[in-house]
Short mmCIF file of C-alpha atoms in Angstrom, two decimals:
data_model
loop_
_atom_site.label_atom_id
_atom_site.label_comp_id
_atom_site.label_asym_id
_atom_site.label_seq_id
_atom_site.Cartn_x
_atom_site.Cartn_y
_atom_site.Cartn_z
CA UNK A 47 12.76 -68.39 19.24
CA UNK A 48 13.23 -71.49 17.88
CA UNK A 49 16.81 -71.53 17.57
CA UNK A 50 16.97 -70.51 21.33
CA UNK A 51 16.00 -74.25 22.64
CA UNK A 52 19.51 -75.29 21.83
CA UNK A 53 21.23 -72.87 24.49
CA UNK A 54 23.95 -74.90 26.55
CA UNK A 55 25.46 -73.85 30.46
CA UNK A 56 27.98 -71.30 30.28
CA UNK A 57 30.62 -71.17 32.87
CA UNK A 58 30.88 -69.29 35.52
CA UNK A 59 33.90 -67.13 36.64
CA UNK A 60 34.97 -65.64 39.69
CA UNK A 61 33.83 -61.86 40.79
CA UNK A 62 35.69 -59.19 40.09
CA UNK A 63 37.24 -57.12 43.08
CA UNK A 64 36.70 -53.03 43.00
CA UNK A 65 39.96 -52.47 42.25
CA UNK A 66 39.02 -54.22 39.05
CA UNK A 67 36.19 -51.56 38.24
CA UNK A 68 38.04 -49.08 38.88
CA UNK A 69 40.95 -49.46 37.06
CA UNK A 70 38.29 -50.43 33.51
CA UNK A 71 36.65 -47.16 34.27
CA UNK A 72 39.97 -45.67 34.06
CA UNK A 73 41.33 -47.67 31.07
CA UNK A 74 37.88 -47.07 29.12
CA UNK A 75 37.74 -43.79 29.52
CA UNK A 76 41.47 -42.88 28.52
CA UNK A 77 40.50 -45.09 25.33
CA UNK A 78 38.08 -42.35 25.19
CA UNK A 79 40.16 -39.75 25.47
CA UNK A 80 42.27 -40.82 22.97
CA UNK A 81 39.78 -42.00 20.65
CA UNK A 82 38.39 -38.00 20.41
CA UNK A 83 41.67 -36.37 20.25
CA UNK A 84 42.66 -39.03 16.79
CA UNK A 85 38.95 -37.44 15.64
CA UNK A 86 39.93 -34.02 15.88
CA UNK A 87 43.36 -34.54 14.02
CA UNK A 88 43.54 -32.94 10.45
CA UNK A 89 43.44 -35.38 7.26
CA UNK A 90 46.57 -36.05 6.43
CA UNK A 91 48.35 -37.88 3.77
CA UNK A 92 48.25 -41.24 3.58
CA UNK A 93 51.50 -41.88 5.41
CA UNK A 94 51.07 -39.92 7.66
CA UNK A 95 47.19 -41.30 8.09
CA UNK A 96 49.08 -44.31 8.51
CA UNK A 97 51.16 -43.36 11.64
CA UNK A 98 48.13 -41.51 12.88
CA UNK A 99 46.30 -44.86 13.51
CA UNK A 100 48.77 -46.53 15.37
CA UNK A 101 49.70 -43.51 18.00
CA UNK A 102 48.59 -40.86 19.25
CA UNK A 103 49.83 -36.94 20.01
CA UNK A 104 49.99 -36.84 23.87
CA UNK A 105 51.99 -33.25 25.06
CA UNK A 106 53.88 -33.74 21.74
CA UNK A 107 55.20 -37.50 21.95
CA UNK A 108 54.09 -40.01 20.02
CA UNK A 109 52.20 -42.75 22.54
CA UNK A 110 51.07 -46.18 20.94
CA UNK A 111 47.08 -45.77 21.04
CA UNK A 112 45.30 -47.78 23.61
CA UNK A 113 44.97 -51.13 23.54
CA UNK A 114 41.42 -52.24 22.55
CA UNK A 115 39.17 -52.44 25.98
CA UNK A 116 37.44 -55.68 26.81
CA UNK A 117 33.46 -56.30 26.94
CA UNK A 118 34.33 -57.06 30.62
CA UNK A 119 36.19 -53.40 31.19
CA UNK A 120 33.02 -52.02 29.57
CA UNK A 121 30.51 -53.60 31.62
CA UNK A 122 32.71 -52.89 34.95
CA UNK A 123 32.52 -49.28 33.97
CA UNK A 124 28.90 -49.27 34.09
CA UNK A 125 28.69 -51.03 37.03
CA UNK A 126 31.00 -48.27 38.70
CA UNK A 127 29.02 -45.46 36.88
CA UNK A 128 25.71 -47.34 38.03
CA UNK A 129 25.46 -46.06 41.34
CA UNK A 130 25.82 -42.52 40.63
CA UNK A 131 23.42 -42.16 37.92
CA UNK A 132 19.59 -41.32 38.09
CA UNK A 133 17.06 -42.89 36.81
CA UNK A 134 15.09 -39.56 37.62
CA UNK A 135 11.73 -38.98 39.86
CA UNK A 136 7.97 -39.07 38.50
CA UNK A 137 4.66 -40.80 38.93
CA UNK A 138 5.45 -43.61 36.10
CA UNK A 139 8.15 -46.14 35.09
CA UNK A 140 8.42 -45.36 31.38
CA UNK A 141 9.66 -47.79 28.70
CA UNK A 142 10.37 -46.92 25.09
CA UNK A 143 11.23 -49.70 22.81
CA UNK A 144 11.91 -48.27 18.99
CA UNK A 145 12.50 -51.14 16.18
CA UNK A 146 12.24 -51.39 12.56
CA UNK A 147 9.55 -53.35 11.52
CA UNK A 148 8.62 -54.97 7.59
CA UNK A 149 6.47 -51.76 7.29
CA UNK A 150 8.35 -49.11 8.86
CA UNK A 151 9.55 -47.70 12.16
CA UNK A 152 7.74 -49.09 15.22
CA UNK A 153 7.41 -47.91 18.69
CA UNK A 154 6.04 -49.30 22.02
CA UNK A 155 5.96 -47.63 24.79
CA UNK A 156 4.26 -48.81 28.74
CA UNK A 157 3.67 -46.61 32.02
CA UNK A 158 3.56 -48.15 35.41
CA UNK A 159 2.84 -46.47 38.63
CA UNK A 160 4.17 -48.08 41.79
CA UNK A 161 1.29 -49.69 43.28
CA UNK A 162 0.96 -51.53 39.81
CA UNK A 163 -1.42 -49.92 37.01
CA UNK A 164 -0.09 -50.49 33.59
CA UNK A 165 -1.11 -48.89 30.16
CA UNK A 166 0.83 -49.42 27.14
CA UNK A 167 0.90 -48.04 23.86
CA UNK A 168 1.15 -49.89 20.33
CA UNK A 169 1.34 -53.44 21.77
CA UNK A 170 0.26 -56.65 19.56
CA UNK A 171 -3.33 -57.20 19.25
CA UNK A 172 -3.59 -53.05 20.32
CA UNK A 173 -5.42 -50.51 18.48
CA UNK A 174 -2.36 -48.98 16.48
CA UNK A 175 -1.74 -45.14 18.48
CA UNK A 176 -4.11 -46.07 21.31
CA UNK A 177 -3.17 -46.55 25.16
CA UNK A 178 -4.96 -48.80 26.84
CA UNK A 179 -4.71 -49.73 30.61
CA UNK A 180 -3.97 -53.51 30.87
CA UNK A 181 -3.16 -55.55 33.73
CA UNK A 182 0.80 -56.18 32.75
CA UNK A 183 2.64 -57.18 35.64
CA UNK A 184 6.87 -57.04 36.32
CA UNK A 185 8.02 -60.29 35.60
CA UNK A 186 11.73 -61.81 35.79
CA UNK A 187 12.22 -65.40 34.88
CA UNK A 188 8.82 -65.60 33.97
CA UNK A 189 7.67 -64.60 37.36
CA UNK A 190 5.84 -61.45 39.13
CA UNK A 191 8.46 -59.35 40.60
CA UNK A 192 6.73 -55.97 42.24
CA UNK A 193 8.81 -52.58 42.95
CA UNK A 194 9.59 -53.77 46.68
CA UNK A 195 10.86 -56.64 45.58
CA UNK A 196 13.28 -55.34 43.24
CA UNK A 197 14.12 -52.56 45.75
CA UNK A 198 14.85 -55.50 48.04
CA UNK A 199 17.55 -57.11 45.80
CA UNK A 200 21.05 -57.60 47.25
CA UNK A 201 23.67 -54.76 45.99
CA UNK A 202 26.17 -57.42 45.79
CA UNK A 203 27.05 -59.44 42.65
CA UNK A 204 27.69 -62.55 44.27
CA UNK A 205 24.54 -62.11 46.79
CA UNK A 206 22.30 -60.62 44.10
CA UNK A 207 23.27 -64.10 41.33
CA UNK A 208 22.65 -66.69 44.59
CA UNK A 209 19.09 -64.31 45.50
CA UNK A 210 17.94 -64.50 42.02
CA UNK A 211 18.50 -68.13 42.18
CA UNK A 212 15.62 -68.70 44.71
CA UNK A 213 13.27 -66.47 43.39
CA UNK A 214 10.37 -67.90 42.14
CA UNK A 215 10.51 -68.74 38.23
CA UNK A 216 8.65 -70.35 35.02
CA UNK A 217 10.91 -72.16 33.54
CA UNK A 218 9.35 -72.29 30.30
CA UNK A 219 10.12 -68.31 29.96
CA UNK A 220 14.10 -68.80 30.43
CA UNK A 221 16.75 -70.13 28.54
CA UNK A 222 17.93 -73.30 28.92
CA UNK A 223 21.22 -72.18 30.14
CA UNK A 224 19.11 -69.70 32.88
CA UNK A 225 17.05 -72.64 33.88
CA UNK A 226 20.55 -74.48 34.19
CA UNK A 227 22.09 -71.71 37.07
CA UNK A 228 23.65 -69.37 34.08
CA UNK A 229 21.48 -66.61 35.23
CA UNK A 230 22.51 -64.21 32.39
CA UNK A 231 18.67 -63.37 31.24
CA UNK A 232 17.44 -62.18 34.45
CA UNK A 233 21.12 -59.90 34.61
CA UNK A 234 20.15 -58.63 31.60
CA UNK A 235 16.41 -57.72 32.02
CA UNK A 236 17.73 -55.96 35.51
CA UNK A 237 20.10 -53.23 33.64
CA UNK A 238 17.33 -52.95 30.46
CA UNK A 239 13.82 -52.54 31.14
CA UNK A 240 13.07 -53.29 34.86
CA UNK A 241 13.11 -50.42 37.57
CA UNK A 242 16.21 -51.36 39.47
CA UNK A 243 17.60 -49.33 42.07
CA UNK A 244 20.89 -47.92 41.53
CA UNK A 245 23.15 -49.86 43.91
CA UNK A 246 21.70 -53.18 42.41
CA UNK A 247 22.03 -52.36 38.74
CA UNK A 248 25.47 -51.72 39.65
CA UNK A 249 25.62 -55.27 41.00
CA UNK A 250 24.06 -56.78 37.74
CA UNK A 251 26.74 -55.03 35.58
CA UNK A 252 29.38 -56.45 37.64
CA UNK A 253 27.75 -59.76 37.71
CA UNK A 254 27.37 -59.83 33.98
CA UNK A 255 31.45 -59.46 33.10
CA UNK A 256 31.75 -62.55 34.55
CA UNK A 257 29.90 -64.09 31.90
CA UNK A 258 32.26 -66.08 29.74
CA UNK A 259 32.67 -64.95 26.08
CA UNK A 260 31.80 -61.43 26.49
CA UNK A 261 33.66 -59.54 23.91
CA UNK A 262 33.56 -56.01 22.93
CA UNK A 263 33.20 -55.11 18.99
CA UNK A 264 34.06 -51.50 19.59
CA UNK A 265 32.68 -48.26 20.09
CA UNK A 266 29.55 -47.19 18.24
CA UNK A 267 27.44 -43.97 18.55
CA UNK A 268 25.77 -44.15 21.41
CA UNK A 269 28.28 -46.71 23.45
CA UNK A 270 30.13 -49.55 23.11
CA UNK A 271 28.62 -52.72 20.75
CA UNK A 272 28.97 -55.75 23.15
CA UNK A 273 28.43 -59.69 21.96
CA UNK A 274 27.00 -61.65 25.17
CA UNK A 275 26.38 -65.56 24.92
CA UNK A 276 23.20 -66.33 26.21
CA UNK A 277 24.05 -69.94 25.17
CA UNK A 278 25.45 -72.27 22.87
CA UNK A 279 25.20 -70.29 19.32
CA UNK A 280 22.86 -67.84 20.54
CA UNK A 281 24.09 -64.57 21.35
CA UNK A 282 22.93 -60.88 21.90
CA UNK A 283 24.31 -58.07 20.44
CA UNK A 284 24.07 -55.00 22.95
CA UNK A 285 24.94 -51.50 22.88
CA UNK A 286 26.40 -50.08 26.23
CA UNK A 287 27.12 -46.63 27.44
CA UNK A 288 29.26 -47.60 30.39
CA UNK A 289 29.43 -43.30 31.54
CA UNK A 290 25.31 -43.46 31.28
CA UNK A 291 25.43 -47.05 32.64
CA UNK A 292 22.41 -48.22 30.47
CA UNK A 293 22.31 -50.02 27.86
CA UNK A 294 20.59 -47.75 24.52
CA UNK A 295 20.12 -51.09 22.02
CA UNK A 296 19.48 -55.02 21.78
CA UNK A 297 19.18 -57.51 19.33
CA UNK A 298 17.30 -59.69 21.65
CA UNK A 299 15.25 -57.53 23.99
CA UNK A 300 14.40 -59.18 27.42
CA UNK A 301 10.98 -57.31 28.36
CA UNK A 302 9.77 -56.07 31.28
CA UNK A 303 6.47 -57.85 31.29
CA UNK A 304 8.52 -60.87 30.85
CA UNK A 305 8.35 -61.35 26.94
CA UNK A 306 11.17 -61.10 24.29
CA UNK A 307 11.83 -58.86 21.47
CA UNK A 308 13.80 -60.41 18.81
CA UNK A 309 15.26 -58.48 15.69
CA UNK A 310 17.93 -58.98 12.55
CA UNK A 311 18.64 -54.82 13.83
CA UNK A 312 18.68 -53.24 16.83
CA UNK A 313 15.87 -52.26 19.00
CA UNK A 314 16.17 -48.79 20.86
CA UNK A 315 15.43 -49.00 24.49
CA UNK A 316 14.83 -45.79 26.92
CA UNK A 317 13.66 -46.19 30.05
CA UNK A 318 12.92 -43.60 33.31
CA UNK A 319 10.65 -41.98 35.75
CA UNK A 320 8.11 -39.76 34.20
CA UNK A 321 4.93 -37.65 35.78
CA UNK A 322 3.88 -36.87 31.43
CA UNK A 323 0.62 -39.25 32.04
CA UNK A 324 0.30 -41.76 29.12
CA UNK A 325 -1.73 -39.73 25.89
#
């Protein structure tokens, strides 16, 4: 974390309007498209290979391929997907964080009900295996945020950036940029690990493409591999599935009991509604 106390205030840009989102959805997903038909193609010569990856066979014309979608398009996509997806129905918030460690695979996993008990498996200090119930609270920005209060958020981008604003905080848990009105932490910890309603996930998606420097690396296996400035030289590398509207892996992981998981490789996050009590 040390490297993280030189974060500087990123600049803010204006909201996108829904015509936006919808027309990234529709650019993203003919990328796609196209993207799986150049898969199925034969292997051809190397010529021919050649011409291959520069257009595509669309009803027997060659088409230039798509032009290379923007982090922004990706995390509009979401946003529009957001609203439509489920996080599912159960008894318990589940989290599963999965992350190579200097002895082997790791896994964490916590269960919260909605009037607050926590157990958790495989945290520091834990008995490796065990679960143990431990009082764990919600936090974002460093402060207790409960399941009405998230429910409660604003399903607007603009609304939901000026609410988090005047929520309480700690500001030795942010970034400097957060703690300077940047607010791209507590976007982030609302589409990862935190129980967000639907309608205000899709609101933090939105909210995030306005970040500036947002740039998309291309597609990977289970999304698309997005670079986010959190500030200054410090950036997080974050895999998106913009049909799924979650986001599957982190480099810096922005926890839901208000801690951070930091790694060189990425750390698998799943999250959803379970009744499977904690074994």
């Amino acid at each position: 974390m040390d490297d993280l106390n030189a974060v500087a205030t990123l600049l803010a840009k204006p909201e996108p309007a829904a015509e936006a989102i919808a027309h990234s959805r529709g650019r993203l997903q003919d990328r796609m498209r196209r993207s799986r038909a150049r898969r199925r193609l034969p292997v051809l010569g190397m010529a021919v290979a050649a011409a291959v990856a520069a257009a595509v066979i669309v009803a027997g014309v060659f088409q230039p391929a798509a032009a290379p979608v923007s982090g922004r398009d990706v995390l509009l996509m979401a946003a529009a997907s957001a609203e439509h997806v489920s996080q599912g129905t159960g008894t318990y918030w589940h989290i599963k964080r999965t992350f190579q460690g200097p002895d082997g695979l790791h896994v964490q996993e916590s269960w919260t009900t909605r009037d607050g008990r926590h157990w958790s498996r495989n945290e520091p200090s834990a008995t490796p295996g065990s679960v143990v119930e431990d009082p764990a609270p919600f936090r974002l920005m460093g402060a207790e945020i409960g399941f009405e209060e998230l429910e409660g958020l604003p399903a607007d981008p603009e609304k939901l950036k000026e609410h988090i604003a005047g929520l309480p905080r700690q500001d030795s848990a942010m970034f400097p940029a957060d703690r300077q009105g940047e607010l791209v932490s507590p976007l982030i910890e609302l589409i990862t690990e935190l129980p967000t309603p639907a309608r205000v996930r899709s609101a933090a998606f939105e909210a995030l493409a306005t970040t500036p420097g947002v740039r998309n690396v291309g597609p990977v296996e289970d999304g698309q591999e997005l670079v986010i400035p959190l500030s200054g030289k410090v950036e997080v590398k974050m895999v998106v599935d913009p049909e799924a509207a979650r986001v599957t892996r982190a480099t810096i992981l922005l926890t839901a009991e208000g801690g951070a998981a930091i790694s060189n490789s990425y750390i698998s996050v799943t999250t959803g509604w379970t009744d499977e009590f904690p074994r």
